Short mmCIF file of C-alpha atoms in Angstrom, two decimals:
data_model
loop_
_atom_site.label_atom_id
_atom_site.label_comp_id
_atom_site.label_asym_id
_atom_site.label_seq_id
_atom_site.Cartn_x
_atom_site.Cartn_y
_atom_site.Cartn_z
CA UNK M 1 94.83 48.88 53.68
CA UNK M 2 92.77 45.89 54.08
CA UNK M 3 96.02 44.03 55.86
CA UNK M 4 96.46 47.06 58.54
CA UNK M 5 92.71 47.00 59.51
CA UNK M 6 92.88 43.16 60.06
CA UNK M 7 95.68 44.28 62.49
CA UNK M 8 94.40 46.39 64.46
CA UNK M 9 90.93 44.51 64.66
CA UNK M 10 93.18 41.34 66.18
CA UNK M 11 94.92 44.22 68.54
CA UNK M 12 91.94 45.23 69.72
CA UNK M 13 90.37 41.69 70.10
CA UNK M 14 93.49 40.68 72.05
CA UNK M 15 92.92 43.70 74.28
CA UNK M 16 89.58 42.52 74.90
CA UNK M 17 90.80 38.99 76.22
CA UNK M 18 93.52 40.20 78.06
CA UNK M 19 90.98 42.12 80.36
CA UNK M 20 88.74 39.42 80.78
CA UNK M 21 91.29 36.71 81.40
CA UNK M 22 93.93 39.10 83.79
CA UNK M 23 92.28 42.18 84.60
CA UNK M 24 95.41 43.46 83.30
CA UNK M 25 94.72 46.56 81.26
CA UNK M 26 97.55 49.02 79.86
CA UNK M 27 95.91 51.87 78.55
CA UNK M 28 93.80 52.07 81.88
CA UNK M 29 92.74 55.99 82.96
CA UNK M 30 95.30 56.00 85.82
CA UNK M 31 97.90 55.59 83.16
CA UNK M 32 96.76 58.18 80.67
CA UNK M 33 96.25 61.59 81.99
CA UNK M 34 92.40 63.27 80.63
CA UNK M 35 94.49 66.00 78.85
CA UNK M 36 96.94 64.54 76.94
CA UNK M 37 96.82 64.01 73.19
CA UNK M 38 96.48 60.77 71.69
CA UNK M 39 99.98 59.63 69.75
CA UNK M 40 99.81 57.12 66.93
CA UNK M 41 103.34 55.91 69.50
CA UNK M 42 100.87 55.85 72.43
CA UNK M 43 97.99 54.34 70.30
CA UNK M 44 100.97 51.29 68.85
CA UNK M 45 102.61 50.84 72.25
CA UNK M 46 98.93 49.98 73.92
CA UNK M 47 98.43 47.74 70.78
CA UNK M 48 102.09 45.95 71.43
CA UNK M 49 101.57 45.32 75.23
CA UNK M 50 97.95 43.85 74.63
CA UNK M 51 99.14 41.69 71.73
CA UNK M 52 102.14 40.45 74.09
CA UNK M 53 102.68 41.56 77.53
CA UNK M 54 98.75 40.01 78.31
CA UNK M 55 99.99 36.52 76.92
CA UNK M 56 103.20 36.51 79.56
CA UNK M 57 100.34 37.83 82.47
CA UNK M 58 97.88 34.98 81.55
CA UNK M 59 100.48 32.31 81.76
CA UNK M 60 102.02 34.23 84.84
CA UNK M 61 98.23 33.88 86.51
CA UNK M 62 98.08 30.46 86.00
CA UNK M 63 102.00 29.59 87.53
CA UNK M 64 101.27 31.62 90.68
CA UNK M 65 103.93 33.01 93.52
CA UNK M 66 107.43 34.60 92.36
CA UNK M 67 106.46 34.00 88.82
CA UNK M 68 103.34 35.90 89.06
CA UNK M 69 105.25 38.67 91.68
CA UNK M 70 107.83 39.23 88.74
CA UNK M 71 105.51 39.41 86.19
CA UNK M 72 103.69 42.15 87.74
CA UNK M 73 107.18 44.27 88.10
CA UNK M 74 107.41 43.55 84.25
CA UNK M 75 103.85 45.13 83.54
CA UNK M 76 105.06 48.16 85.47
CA UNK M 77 107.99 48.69 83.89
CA UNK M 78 106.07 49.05 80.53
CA UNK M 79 103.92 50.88 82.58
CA UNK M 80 106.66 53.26 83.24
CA UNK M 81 108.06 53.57 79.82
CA UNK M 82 104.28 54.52 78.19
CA UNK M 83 104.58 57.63 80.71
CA UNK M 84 107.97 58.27 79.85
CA UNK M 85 107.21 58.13 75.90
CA UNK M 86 104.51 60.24 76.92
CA UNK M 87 106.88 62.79 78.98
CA UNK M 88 109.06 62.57 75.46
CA UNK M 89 106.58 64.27 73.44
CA UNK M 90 105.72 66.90 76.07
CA UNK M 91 109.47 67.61 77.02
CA UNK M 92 112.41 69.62 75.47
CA UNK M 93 115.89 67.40 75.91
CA UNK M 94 117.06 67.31 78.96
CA UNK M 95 121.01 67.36 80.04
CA UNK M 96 122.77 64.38 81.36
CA UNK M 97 121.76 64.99 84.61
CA UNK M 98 118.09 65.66 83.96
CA UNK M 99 118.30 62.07 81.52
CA UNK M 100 119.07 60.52 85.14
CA UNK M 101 116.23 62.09 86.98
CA UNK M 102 113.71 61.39 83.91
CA UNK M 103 114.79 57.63 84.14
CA UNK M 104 114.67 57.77 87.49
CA UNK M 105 111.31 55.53 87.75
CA UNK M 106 111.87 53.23 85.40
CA UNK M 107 115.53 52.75 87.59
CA UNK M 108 113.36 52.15 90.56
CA UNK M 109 111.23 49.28 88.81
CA UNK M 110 114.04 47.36 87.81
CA UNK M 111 115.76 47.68 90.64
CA UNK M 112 112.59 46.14 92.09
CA UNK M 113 113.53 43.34 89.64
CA UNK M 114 116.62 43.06 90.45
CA UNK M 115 116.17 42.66 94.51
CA UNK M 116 113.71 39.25 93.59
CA UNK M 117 116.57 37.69 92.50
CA UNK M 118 118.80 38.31 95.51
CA UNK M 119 119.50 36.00 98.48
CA UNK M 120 119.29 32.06 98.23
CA UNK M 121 117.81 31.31 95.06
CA UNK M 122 114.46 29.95 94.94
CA UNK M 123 113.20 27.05 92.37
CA UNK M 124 112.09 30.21 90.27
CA UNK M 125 115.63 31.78 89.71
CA UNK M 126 115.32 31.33 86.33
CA UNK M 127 112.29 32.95 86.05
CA UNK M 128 113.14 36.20 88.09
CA UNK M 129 116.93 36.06 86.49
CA UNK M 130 115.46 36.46 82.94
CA UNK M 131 112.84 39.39 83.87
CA UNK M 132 115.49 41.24 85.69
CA UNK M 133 117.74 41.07 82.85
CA UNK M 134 115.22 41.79 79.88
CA UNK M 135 114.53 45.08 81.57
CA UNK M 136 117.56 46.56 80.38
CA UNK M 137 115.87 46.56 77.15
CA UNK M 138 113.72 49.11 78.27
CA UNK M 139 116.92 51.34 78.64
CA UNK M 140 116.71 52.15 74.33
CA UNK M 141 114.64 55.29 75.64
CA UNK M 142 117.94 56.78 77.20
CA UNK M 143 119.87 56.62 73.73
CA UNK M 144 120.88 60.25 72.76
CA UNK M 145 123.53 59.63 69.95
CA UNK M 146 126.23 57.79 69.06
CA UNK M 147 128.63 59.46 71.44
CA UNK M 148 126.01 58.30 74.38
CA UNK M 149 127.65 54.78 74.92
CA UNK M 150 124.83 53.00 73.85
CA UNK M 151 123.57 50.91 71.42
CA UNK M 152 121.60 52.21 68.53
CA UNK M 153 117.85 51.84 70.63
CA UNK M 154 117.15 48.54 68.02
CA UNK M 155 120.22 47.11 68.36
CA UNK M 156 119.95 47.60 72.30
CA UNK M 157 116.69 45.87 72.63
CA UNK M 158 118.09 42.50 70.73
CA UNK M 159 121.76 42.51 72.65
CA UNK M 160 119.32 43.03 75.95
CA UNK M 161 117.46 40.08 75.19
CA UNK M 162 120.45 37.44 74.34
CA UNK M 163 121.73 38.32 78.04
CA UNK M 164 118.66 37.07 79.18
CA UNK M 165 117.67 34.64 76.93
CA UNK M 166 120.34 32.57 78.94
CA UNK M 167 117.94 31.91 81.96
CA UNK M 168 114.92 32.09 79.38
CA UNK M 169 116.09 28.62 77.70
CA UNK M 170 116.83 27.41 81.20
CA UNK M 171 113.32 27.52 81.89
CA UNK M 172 112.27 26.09 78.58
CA UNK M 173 114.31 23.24 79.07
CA UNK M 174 113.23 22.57 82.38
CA UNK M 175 110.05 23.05 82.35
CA UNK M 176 109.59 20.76 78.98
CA UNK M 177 108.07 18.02 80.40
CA UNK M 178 106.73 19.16 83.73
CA UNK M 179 104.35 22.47 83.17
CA UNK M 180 103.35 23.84 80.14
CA UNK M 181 102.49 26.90 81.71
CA UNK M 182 105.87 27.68 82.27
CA UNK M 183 107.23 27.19 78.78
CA UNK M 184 104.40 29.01 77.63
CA UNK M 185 105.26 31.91 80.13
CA UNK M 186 108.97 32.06 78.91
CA UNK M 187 107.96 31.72 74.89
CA UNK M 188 105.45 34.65 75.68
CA UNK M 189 108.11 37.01 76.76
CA UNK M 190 110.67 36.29 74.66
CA UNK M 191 108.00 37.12 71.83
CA UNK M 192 107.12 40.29 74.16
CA UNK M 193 110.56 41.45 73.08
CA UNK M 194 111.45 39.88 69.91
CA UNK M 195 109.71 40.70 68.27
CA UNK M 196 107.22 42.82 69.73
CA UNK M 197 109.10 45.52 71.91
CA UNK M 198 111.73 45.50 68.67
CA UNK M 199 109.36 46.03 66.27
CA UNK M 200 107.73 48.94 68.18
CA UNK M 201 110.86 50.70 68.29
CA UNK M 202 112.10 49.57 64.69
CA UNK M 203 108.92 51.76 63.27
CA UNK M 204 108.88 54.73 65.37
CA UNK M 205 111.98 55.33 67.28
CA UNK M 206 115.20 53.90 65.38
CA UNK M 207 117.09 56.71 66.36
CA UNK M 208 115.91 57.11 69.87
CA UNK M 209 113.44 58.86 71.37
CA UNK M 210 112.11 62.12 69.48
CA UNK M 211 111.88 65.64 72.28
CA UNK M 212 109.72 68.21 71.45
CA UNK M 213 112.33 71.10 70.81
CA UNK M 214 109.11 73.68 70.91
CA UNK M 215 107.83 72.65 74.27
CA UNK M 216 107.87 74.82 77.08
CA UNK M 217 108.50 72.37 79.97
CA UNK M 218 112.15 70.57 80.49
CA UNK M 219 113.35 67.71 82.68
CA UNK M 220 115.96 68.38 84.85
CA UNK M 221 117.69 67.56 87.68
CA UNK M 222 116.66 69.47 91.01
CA UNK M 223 119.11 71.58 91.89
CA UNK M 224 120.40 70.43 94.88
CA UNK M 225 121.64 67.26 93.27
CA UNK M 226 124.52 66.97 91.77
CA UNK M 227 125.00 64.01 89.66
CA UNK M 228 125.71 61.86 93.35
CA UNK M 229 126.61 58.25 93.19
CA UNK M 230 123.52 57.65 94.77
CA UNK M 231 121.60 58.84 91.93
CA UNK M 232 120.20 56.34 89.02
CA UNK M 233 121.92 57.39 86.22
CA UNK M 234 121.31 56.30 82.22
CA UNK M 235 123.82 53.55 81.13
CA UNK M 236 126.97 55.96 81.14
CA UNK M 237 129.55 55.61 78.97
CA UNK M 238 132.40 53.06 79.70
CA UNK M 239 135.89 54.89 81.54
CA UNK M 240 138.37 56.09 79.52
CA UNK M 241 140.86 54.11 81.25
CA UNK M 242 138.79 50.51 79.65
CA UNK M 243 139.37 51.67 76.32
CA UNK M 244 142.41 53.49 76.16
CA UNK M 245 144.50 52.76 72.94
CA UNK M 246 147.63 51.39 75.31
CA UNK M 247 148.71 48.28 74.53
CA UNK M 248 147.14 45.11 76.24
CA UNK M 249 150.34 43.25 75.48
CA UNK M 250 152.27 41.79 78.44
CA UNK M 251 155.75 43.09 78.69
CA UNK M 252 158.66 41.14 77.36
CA UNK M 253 159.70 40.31 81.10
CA UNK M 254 156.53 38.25 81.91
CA UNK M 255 157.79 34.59 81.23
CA UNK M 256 155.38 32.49 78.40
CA UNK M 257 153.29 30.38 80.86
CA UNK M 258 150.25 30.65 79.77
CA UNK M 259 147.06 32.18 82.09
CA UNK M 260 148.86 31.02 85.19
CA UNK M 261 151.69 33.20 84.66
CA UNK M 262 149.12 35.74 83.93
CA UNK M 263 147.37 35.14 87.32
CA UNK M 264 150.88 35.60 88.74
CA UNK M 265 151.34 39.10 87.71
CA UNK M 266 148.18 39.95 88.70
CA UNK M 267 148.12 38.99 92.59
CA UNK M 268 152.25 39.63 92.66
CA UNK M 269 153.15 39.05 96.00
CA UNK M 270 150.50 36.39 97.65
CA UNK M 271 150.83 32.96 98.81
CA UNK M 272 148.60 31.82 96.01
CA UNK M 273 150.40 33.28 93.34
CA UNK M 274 153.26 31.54 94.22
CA UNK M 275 151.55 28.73 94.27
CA UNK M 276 149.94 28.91 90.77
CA UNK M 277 153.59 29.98 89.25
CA UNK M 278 154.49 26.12 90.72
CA UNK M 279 151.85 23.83 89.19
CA UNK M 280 153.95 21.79 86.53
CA UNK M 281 153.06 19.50 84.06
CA UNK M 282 154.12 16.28 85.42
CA UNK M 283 151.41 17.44 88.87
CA UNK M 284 148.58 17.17 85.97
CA UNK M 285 146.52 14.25 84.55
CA UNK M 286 146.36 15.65 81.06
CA UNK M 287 149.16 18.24 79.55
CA UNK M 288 147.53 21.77 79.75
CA UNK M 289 148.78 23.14 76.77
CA UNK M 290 146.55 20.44 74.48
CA UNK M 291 143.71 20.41 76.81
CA UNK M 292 143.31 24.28 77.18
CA UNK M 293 144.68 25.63 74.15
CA UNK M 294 147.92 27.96 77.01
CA UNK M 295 148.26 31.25 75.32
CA UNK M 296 151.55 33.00 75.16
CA UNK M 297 151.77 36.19 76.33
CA UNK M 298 153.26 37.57 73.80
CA UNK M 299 155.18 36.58 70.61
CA UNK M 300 153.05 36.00 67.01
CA UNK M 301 150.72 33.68 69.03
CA UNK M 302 148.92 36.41 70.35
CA UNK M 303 146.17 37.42 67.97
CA UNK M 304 143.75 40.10 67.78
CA UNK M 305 141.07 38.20 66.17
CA UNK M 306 139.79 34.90 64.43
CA UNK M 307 137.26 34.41 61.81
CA UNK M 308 134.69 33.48 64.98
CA UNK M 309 134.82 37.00 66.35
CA UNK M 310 134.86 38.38 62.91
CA UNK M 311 130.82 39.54 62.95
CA UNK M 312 130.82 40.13 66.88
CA UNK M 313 129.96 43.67 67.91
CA UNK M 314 132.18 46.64 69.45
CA UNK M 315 133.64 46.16 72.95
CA UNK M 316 131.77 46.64 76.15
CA UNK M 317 132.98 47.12 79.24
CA UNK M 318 129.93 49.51 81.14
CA UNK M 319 127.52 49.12 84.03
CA UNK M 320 124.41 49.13 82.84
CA UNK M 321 121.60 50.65 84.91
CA UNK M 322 123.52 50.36 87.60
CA UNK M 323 122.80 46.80 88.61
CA UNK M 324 124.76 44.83 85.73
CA UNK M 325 128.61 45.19 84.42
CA UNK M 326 128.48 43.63 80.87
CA UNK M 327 132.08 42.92 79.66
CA UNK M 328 131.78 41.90 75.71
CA UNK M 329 133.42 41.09 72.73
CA UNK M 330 137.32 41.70 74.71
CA UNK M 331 140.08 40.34 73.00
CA UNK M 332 143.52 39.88 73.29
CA UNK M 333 143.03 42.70 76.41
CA UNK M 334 144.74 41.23 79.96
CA UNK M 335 144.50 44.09 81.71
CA UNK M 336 140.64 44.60 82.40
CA UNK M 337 139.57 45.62 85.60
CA UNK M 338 136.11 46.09 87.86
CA UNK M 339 136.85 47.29 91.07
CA UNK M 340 133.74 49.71 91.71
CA UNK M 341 131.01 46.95 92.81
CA UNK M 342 128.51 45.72 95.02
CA UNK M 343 127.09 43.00 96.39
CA UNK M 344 124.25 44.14 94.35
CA UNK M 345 125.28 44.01 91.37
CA UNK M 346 126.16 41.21 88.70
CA UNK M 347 128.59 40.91 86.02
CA UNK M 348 128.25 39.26 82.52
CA UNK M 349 131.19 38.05 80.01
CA UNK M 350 130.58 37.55 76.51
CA UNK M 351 132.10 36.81 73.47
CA UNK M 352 135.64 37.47 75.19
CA UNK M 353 138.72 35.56 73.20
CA UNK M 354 142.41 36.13 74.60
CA UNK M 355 141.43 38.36 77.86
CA UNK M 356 141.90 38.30 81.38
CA UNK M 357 139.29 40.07 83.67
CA UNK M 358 139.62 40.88 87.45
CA UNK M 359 136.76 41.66 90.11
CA UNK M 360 137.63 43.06 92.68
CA UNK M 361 135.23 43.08 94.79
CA UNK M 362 132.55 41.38 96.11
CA UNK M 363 129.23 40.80 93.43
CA UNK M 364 126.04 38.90 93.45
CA UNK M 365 127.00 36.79 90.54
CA UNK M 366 128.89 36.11 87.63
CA UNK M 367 128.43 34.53 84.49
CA UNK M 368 130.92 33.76 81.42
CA UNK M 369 129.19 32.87 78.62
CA UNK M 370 130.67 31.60 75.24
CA UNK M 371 134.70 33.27 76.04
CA UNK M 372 137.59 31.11 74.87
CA UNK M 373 140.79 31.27 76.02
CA UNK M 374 139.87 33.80 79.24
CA UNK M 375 140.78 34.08 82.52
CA UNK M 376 138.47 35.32 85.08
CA UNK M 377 139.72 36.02 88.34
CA UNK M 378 137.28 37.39 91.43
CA UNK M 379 136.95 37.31 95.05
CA UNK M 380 133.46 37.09 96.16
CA UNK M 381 129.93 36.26 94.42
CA UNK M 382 127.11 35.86 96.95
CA UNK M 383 125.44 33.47 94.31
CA UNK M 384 127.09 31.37 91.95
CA UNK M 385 129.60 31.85 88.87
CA UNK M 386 128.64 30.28 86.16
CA UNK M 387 130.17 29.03 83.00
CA UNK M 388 128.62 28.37 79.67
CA UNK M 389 129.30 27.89 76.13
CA UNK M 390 132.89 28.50 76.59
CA UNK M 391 136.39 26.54 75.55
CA UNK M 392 139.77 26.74 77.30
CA UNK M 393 138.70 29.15 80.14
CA UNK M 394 140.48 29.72 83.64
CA UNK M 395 138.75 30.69 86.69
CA UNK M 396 140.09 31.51 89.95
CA UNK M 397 138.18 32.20 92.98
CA UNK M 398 140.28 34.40 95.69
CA UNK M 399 137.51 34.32 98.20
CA UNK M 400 134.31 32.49 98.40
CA UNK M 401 131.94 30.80 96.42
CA UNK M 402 128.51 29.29 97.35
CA UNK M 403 128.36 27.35 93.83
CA UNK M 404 130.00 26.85 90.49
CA UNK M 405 128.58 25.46 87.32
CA UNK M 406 130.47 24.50 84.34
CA UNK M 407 127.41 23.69 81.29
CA UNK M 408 128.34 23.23 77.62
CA UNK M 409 132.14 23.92 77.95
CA UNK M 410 135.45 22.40 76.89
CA UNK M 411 138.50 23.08 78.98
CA UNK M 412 137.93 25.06 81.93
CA UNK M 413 140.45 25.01 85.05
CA UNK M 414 139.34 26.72 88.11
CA UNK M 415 140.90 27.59 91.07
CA UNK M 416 139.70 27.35 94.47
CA UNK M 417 141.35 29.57 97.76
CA UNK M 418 140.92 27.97 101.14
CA UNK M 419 137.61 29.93 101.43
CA UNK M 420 136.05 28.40 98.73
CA UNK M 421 136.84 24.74 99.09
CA UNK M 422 133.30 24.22 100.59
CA UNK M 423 131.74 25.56 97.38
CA UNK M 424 129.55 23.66 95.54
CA UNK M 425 130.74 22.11 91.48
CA UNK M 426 127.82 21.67 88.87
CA UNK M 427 129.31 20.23 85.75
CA UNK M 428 126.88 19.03 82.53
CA UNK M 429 127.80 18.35 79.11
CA UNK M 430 131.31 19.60 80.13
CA UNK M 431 135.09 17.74 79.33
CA UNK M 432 138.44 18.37 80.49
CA UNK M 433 137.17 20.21 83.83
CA UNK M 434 139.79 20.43 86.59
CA UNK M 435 140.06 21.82 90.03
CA UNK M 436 143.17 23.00 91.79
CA UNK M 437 143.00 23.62 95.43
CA UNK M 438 146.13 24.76 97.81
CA UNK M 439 148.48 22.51 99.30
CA UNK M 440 148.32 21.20 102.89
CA UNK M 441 151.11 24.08 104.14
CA UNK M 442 151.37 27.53 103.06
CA UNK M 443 154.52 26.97 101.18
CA UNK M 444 153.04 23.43 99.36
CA UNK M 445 152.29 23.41 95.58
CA UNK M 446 148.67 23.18 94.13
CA UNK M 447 147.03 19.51 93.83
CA UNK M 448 144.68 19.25 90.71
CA UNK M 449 142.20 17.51 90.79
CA UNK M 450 140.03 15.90 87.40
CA UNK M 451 136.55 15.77 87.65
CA UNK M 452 134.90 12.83 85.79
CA UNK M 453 133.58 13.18 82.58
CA UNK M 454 132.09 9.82 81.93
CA UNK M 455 129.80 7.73 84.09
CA UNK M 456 129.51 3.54 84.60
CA UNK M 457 125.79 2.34 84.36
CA UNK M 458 124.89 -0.74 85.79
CA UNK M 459 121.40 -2.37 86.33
CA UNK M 460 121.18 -3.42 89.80
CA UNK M 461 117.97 -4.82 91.91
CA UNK M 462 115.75 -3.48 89.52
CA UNK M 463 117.23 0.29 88.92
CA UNK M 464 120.47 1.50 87.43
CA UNK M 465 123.07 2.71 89.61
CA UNK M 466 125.79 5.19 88.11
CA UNK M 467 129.30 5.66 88.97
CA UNK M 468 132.47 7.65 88.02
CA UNK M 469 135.21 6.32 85.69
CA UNK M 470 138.02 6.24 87.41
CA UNK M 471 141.50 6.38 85.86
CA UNK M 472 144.63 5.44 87.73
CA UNK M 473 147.62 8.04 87.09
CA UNK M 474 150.13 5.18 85.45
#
């Protein structure tokens, strides 16, 4: 008893601070209409947002600019979801199509989110990349049962967070030794969802969110609409056609060459598949097969899982909220396929072992984080593709490219078209990286190219001055 009051005096107390230091009050009278009963869930969320949504607004205040823009977005959304919990406990439950219209505002805010990190990236991309992406989080509320395509609402919130956690520890790290503010800022929200957003959910809505079946008012749709594209819609479940039980096996015609072979079948019939069918051994500085780990195509060496992937979660391959295609957890499946996307959107790869995945179609960006043995093969990304935490993966470009990064990875091959040969490389803490670009003449093979993995120091004229190892092909 004693232990609970002390909690709730510290709520309150943080409350307190938070409106002197921000101005930044959740439970303000806008928010809460004068007739609407107080909810120990209403009462617990105010308590979780003053405890730690203030901390990520103070440190916000102090950064300034985009930081401070996206931080507001992030107080609406919780904003939003208070008068959607709210709207729960007044409301019967609605049908899919009045789910869509009920989320419909808290669609709108993270689209908001979403748009700050479009266009040329800013020195706070890391910042507005991790906001954007924690909102997702906030989707738990649309959970409806296990048949939904969703995530128990707990489970949600944590897989939510590790998607952006990846630009949260960007900021950490660079931000270190330069502003404390900033570190503080990204600690502050990760704590604003693990564990406070978690928690909240943990205690009162495990199993989602809890309609009033005796209430006279229901969302729906309006009638007019029909379920349009152009409606936001509630994380729907993947297709069918993703997770069909056919086999993912290549058929015993495709020759055992590895992901290039692979890439061959894919774009039968272009210049550049030719092209990749011709790049040899002898045209390479290390042999492929020990550098990338080839897999055959089919044959025993194909497996369905390794003791790795043993504790990783179902497969995913879904849009969620409309802005993000997640792809997780894939393997030994060649055949997966986006081809309904924007510019607008983004699409994230984890956990993938033995896949191949093609986009087709131009996205903002793309990121493949902690895949072995996976090819990824897209045309356009306004932004960047990036590649993390991963070991023996293949990416080819078919289009353009502004930048690629290659951070924490072993064995990653990546091919450029002639539109992308402009495109900026990032590599860091990366081996075995090579590039393979087309011949002079349509009907020339591929030239790889190694990138350097180690560096020659030397103190010259009072500063050091760095160069590539070079190694001669003997």
């Amino acid at each position: 008893m004693e232990e609970k009051l002390i909690q709730r005096l510290e709520s309150a107390v943080a409350r307190l601070e938070a409106i002197s230091t921000t101005g930044f009050r959740q439970a303000s009278s806008s928010d809460v209409a004068a007739d609407a009963p107080v909810d120990p869930e209403i009462i617990a969320y105010d308590d979780m947002t003053a405890q730690y949504l203030s901390r990520v607004s103070a440190a916000a205040e102090k950064i300034g600019g985009q930081v401070l823009d996206v931080t507001k977005v992030l107080e609406e959304a919780f904003s939003v979801q208070k008068q959607l919990l709210m709207k729960v406990k007044q409301s019967q439950k609605p049908d899919l199509a009045g789910l869509a219209e009920f989320l419909k505002p808290l669609n709108e805010v993270i689209t908001k989110a979403n748009t700050l990190t479009e266009g040329r990236r800013s020195d706070f991309f890391n910042h507005l990349k991790t906001v954007a992406d924690s909102l997702t989080a906030l989707a738990w509320i649309a959970y409806t049962g296990k048949d939904c395509g969703m995530s128990l609402p707990i489970a949600h919130v944590e897989e939510s967070w590790q998607m952006a956690e990846f630009y949260n520890n960007k900021v950490l790290v660079g931000y270190k030794t330069k502003d404390p503010n900033h570190v503080k800022w990204a600690k502050a929200l990760k704590e604003l969802y693990l564990p406070g957003l978690r928690d909240y959910v943990k205690s009162f809505y495990p199993l989602g969110p809890v309609w009033n079946p005796t209430a006279k008012t229901a969302v729906s749709a309006p009638v007019s609409t029909k379920a349009s594209p152009s409606a936001p819609a509630p994380p729907p479940p993947p297709p069918a056609s993703l997770f069909s039980s056919e086999s993912s096996n290549a058929s015993s015609s495709r020759p055992k060459q590895g992901m290039s072979a692979v890439f061959q079948e894919i774009n039968s019939g272009k210049p550049v598949t030719s092209g990749l069918k011709k790049v040899t051994d002898d045209m390479k500085t290390k042999n492929r097969a020990d550098r990338t780990g080839v897999i055959s195509s089919g044959g025993k060496e194909v497996r369905t899982g390794s003791p790795s992937f043993s504790k990783a979660g179902p497969p995913k391959l879904e849009l969620q909220m409309g802005r993000k295609w997640v792809v997780e957890n894939q393997i030994g499946r060649k055949n997966l396929v986006i081809d309904d996307c924007d510019a607008k959107q983004s699409v994230y790869i984890f956990g993938c072992k033995d896949s191949v995945l093609q986009v087709q179609g131009k996205v903002n960006n793309i990121t493949v984080d902690k895949c072995t043995k996976t090819g990824i093969v897209f045309k356009d990304v306004v932004a960047a593709c990036e590649v993390v935490n991963c070991n023996g993966v293949e990416v080819q470009c078919q289009g353009s490219a502004p930048s690629i990064s290659v951070d924490n990875t072993t064995g990653c091959q990546l091919y450029l078209s002639k539109d992308s040969l402009e495109t900026s490389i990032t590599t860091a803490k990366s081996s075995e990286i090579n590039v393979l670009v087309p011949g002079a003449g349509s009907d020339d093979d591929w030239v790889e190219h190694a990138l350097p993995q180690q560096y020659y120091h030397v103190f010259k004229e009072g500063q050091f001055v760095t160069t590539p190892v070079s190694h001669s092909g003997g």
